[in-house]
Coordinates of C-alpha atoms and ligand atoms in Angstrom, one line a residue:
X1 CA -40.4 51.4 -152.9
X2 CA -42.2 48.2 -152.9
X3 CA -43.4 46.1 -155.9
X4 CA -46.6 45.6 -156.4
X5 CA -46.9 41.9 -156.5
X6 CA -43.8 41.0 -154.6
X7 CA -44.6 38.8 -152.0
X8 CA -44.0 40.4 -148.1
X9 CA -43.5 38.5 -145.5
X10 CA -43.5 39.8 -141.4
X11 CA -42.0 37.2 -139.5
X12 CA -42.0 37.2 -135.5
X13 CA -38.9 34.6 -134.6
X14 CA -39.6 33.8 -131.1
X15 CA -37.9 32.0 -128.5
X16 CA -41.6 30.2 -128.1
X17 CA -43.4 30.8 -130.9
X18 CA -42.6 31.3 -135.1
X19 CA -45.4 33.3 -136.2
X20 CA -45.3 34.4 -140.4
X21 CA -47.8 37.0 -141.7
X22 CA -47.7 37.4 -145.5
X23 CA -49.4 40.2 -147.4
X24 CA -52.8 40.1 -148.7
X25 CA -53.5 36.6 -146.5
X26 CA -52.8 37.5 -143.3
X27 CA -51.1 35.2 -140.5
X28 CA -50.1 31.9 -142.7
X29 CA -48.4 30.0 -139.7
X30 CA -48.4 29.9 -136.5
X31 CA -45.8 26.8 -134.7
X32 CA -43.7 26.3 -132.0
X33 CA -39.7 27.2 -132.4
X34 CA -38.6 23.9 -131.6
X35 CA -36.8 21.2 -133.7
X36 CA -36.3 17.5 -133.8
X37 CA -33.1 16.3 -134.8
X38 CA -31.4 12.8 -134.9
X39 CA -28.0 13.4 -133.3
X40 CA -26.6 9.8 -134.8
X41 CA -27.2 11.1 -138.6
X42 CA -28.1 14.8 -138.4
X43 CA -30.9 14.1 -140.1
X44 CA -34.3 16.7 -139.3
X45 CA -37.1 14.8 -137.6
X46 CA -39.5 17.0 -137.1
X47 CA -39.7 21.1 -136.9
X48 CA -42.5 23.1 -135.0
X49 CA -45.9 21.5 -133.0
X50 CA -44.7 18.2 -133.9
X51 CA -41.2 18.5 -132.5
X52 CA -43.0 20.2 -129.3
X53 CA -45.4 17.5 -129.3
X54 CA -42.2 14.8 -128.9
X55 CA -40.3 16.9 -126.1
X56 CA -40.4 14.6 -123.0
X57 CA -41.2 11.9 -124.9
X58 CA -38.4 11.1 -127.2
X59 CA -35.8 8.4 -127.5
X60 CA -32.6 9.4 -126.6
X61 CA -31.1 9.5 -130.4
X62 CA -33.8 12.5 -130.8
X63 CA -32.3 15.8 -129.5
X64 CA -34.9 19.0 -129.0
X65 CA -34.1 22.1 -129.3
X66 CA -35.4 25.5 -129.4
X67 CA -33.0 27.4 -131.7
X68 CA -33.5 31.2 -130.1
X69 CA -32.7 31.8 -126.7
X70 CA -34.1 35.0 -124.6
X71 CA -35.1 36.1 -128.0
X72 CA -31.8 35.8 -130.2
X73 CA -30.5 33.0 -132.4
X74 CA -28.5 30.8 -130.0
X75 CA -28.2 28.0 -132.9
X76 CA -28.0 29.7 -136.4
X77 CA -27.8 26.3 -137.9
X78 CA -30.6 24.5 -136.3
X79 CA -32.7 28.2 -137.0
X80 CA -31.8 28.4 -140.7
X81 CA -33.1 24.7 -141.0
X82 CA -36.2 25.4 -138.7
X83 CA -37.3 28.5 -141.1
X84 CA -36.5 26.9 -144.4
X85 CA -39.2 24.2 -143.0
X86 CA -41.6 26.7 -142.2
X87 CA -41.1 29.0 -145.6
X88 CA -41.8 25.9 -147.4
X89 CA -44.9 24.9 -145.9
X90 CA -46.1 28.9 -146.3
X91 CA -44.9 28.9 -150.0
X92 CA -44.5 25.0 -151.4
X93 CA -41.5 23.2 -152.3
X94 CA -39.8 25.7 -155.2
X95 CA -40.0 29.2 -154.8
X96 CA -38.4 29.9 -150.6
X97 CA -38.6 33.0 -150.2
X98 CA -36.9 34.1 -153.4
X99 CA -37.4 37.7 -154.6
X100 CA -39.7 38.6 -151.1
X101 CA -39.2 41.6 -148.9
X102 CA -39.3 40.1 -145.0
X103 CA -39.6 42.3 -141.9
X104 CA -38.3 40.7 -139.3
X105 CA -38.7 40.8 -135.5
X106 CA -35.9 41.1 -133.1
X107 CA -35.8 41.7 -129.4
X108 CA -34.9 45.6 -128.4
X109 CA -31.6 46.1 -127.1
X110 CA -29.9 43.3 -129.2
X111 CA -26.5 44.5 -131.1
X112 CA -26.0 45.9 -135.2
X113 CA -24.0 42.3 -135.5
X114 CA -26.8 40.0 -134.0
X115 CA -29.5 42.3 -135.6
X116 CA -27.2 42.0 -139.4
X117 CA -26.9 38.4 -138.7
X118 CA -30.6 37.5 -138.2
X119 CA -30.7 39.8 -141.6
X120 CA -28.7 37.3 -143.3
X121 CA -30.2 33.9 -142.1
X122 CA -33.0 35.4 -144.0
X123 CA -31.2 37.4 -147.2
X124 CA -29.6 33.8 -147.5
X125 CA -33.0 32.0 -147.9
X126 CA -33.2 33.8 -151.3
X127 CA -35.2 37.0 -150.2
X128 CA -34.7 39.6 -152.2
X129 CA -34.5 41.9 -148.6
X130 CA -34.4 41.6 -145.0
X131 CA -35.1 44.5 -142.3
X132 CA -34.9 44.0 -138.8
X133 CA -37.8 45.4 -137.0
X134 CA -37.4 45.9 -132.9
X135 CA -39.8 43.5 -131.6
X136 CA -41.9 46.5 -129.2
X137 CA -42.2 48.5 -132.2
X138 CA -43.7 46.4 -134.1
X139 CA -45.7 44.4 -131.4
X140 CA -47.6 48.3 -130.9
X141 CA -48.3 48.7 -134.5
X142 CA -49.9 45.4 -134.6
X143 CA -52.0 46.2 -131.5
X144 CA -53.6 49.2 -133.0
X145 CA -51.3 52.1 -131.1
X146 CA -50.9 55.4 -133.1
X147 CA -47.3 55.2 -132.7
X148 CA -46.7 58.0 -135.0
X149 CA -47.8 60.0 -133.1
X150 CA -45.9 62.9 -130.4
X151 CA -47.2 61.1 -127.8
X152 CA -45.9 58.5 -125.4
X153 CA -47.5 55.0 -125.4
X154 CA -46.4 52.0 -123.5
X155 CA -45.9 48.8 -124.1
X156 CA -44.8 45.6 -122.2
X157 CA -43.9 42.9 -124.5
X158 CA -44.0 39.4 -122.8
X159 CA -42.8 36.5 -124.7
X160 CA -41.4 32.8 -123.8
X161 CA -37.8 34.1 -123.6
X162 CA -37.9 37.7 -122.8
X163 CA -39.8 40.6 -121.5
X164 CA -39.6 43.7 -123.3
X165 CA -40.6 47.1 -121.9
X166 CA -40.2 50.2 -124.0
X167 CA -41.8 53.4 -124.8
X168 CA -42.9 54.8 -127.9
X169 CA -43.3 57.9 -129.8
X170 CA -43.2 59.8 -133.0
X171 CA -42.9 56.4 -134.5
X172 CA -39.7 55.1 -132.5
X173 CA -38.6 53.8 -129.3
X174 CA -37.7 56.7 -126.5
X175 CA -36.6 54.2 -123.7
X176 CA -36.7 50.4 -123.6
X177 CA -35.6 47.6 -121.1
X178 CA -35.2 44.2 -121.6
X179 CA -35.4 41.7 -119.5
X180 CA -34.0 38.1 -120.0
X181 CA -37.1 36.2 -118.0
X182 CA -40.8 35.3 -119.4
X183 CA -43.0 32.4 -119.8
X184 CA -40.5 29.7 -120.2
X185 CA -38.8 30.5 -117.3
X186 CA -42.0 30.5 -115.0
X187 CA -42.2 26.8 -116.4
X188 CA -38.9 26.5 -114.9
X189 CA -39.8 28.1 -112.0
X190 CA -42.8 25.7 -111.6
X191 CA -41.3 23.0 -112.5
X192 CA -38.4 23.5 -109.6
X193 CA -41.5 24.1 -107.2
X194 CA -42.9 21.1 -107.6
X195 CA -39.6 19.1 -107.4
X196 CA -39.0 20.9 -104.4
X197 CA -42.2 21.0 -102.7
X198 CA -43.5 17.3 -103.6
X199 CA -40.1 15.5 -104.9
X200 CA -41.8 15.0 -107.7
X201 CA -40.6 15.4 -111.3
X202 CA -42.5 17.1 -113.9
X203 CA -42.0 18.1 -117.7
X204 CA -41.7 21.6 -119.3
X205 CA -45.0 21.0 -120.9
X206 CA -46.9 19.7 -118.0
X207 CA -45.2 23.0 -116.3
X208 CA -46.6 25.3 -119.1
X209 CA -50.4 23.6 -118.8
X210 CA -50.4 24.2 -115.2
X211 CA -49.4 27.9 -115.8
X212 CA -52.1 28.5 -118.9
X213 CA -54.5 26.1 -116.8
X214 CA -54.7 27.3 -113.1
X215 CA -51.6 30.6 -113.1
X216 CA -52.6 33.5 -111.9
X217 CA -51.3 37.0 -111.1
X218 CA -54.3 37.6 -108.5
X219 CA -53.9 36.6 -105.2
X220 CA -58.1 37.1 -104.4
X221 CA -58.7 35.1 -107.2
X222 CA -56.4 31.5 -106.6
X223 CA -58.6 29.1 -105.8
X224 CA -58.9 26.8 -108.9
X225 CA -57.5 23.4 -108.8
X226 CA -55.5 21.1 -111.3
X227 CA -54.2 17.5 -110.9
X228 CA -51.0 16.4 -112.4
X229 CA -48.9 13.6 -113.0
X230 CA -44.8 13.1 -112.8
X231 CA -42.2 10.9 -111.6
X232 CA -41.9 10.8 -107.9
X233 CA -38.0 11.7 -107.3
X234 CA -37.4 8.7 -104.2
X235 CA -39.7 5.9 -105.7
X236 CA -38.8 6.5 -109.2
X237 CA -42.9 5.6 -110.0
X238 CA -45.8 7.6 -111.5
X239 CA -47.5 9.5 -109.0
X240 CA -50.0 12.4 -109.3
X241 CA -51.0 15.4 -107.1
X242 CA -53.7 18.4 -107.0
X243 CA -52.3 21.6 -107.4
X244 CA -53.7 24.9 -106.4
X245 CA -53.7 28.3 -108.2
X246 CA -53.0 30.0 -105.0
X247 CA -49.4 27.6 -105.3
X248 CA -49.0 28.5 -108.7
X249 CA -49.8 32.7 -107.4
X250 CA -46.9 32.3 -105.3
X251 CA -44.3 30.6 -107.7
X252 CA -44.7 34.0 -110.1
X253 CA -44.6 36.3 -107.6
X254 CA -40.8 36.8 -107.9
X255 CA -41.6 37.5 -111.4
X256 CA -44.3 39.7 -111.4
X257 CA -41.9 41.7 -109.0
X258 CA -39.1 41.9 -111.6
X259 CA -42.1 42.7 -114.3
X260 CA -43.1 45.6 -112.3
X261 CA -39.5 46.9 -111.9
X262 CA -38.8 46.9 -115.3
X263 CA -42.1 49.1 -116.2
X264 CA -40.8 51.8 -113.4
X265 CA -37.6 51.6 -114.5
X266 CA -38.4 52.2 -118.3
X267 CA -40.1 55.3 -117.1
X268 CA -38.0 56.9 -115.2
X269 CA -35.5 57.0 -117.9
X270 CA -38.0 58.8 -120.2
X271 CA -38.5 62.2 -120.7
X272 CA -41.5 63.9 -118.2
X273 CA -43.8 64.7 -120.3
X274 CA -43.8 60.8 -122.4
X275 CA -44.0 59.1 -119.0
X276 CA -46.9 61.6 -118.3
X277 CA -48.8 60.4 -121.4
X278 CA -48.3 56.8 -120.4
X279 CA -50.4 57.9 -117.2
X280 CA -52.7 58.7 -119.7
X281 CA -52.8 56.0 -122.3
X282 CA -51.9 53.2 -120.4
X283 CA -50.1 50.1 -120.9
X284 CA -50.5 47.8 -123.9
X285 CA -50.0 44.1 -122.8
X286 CA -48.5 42.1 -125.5
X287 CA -47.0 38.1 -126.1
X288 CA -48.4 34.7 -124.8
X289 CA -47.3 35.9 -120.9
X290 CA -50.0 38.7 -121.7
X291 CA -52.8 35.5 -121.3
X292 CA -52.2 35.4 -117.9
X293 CA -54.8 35.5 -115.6
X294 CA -55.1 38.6 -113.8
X295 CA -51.9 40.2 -115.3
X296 CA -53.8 43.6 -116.0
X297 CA -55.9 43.9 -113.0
X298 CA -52.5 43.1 -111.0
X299 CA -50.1 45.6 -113.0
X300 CA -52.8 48.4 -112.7
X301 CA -52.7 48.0 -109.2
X302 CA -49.3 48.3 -108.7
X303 CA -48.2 50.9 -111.1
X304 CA -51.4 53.2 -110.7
X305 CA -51.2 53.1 -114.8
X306 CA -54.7 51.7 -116.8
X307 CA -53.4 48.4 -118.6
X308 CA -55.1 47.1 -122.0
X309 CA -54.1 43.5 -123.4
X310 CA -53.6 43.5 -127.3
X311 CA -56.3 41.8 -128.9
X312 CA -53.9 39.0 -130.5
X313 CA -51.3 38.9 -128.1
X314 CA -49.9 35.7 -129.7
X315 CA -49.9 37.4 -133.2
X316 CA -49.2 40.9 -132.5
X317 CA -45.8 41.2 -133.6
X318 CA -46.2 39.0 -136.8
X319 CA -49.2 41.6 -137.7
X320 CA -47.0 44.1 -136.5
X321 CA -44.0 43.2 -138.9
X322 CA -46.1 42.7 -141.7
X323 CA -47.5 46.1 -141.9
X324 CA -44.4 47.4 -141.6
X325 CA -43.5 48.1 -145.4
X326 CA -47.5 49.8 -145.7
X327 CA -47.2 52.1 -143.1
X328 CA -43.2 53.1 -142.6
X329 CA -43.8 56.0 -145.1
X330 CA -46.6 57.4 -144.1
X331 CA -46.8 56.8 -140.7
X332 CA -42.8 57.8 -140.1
X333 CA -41.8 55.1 -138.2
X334 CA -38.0 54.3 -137.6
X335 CA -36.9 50.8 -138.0
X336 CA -33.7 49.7 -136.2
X337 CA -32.1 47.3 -139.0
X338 CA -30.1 48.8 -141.4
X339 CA -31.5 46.1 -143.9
X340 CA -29.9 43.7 -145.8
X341 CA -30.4 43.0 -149.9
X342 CA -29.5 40.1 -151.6
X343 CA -26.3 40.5 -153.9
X344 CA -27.9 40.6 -156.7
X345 CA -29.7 43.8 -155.5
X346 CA -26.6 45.0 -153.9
X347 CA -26.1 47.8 -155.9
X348 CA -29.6 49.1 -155.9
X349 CA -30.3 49.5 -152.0
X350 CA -31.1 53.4 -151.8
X351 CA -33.9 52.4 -150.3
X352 CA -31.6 51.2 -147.2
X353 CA -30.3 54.7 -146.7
X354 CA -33.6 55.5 -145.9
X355 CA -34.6 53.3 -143.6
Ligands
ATP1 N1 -52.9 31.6 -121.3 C1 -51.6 31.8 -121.0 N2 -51.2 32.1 -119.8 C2 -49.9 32.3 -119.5 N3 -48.9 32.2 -120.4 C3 -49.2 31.9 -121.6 C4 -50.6 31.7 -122.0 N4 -50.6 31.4 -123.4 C5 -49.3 31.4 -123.8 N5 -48.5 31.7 -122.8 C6 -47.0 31.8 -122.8 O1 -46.6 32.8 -123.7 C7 -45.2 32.4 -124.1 C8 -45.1 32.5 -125.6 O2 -45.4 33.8 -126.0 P1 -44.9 34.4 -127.4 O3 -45.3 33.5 -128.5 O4 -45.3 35.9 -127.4 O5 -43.3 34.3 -127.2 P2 -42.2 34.5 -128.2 O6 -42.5 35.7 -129.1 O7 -42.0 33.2 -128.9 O8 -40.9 34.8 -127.3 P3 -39.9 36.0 -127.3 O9 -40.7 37.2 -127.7 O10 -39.5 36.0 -125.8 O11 -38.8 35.6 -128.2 C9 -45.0 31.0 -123.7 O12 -44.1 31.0 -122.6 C10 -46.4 30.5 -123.3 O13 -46.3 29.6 -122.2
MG2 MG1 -42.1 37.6 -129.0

């Protein structure tokens, strides 16, 4: 059971984005994963939109870095640190997260040790409890789906780090696929394009405008145009270009491909009669790679399956998380962490067996 007017938090730790949903406000923050750190003194710089607003920009003292890679804690240091900054500008200098219940997101797929260990970054922070929550499960709860229900439902989960593919039903995950490419590495992708197709260089964030700006994943509809300025690889001098969408349409094909694949492979590993519903309820887009333009239209076509995008593809998870501890009960859905209590609840976790 939950008390009353203890504070609980949903958190979705992405590889892109750290988005925190508390309950009774709603989504509190909403920031980049990335942090600024001087590499002479250790000292922290700068965490979130204003460490991503320095990347390409900074001296080289100042190291970036995103702390979560494909979706799991690469740097459990630099993540600790990065979270600690964003509880405190949630909750104000004193009180952390002490005595909170926090529903976590992690990818699908990931192991008990990495699942216990995001657990404890958090337990550590002072919560009073942790649960890991798989990231698809919670992504469809936030979207709306009745999850609960004996019925199969979809959903494609596409983040910066990873793309996540699972089906659900009677409130749990039947089969789920996980694949370790998204939105940061179509930056890449664009990025080696135009290195390769104009010797010039650009940066991950000029990348990522030209995908949000002129990507698509519909060929009929590439015609937009976009200029954009880098470093021209023989000259060494500022030069700028026009880009096309239809470029762009071609740089994510590859992806698309591997998208589509993972949808028909999650499928045919589930039961008949699920994959038959999907047929029926279609696919529920979710994550930032859900914004892009066309996606639906495109999947539909391939697959044969109606698509719907979430209506907060960015916050679904966090919303998702965060109603969590409401609706586990009486909606029967099965969480994959085995939670983790502080010690000084230690000897009072029955709840944990029934999670
Ligand atoms: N309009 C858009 N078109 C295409 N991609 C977009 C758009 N808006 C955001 N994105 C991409 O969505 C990604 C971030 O999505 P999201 O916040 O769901 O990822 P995440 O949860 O941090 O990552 P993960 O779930 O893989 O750990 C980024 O790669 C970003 O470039
Ligand atoms: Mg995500």
């Amino acid at each position: 059971m939950f008390k009353k007017f203890e504070n609980v938090y949903g958190i979705d730790l992405g590889t892109s984005n750290t988005v925190i949903y508390q309950r009774g406000k709603g989504i509190v923050l909403d920031e980049p994963s990335v942090v600024a750190m001087n590499q002479n003194s250790g000292e922290l710089l700068a965490v979130g939109a204003e460490a991503q607003a320095m990347i390409g920009r900074a001296p080289a003292h100042v190291e970036l870095t995103y702390p979560l890679r494909n979706g799991v804690i690469a740097n459990f240091d630099m993540t600790s640190r990065m979270l600690q900054h964003f509880i405190r500008k949630v909750q104000g200098r004193k009180s952390l997260l002490r005595g909170s219940q926090v529903y976590i997101s992690v990818p699908c797929g990931i192991t008990n040790v990495q699942k216990r260990a995001v657990e404890e970054t958090i337990v550590h922070k002072g919560a009073r409890k942790a649960i890991a929550v798989e990231e698809p499960l919670a992504a469809a709860l936030g979207a709306g789906l009745p999850i609960e229900e004996p019925a199969g439902y979809l959903v494609l989960d596409i983040g910066g780090g990873t793309c996540q593919v699972a089906v659900l039903s009677l409130g749990g995950i039947v089969a789920s696929h996980t694949v370790p490419r998204a939105g940061m590495s179509i930056d890449r992708d664009i990025m080696d394009y135009v290195k390769r197709q104009y010797n010039l260089e650009i940066g991950e964030r000029t990348a990522e405008h030209i995908k949000k700006t002129i990507g698509t994943a519909n060929a009929a509809a590439a015609s937009k145009t976009l200029e954009i300025r880098g470093r021209d690889l023989v000259q060494g001098l500022p030069r700028q270009i026009k880009l096309t969408s239809g470029e762009i349409y071609k740089v994510v094909e590859e992806f698309l491909g591997i998208l589509v694949e993972a949808i028909r492979a999650t499928l045919e590993r589930c039961p008949p009669e699920l994959a038959g519903d999907v047929v029926e309820n279609g696919i529920m887009l979710c994550g930032g790679g859900a914004l892009l333009e066309g996606l639906a239209e495109r999947i539909r076509t391939e697959t044969g399956v109606p698509v719907h995008t979430a209506e907060q593809p960015l916050a679904c998870t966090a919303l998702g998380t965060g109603l969590m501890l409401s609706e586990r009960e009486t909606r029967r859905l099965h969480i994959s962490g085995a939670g983790r209590a502080s010690a000084a609840q230690e000897g009072s976790v029955e709840e944990k067996a029934a999670l």
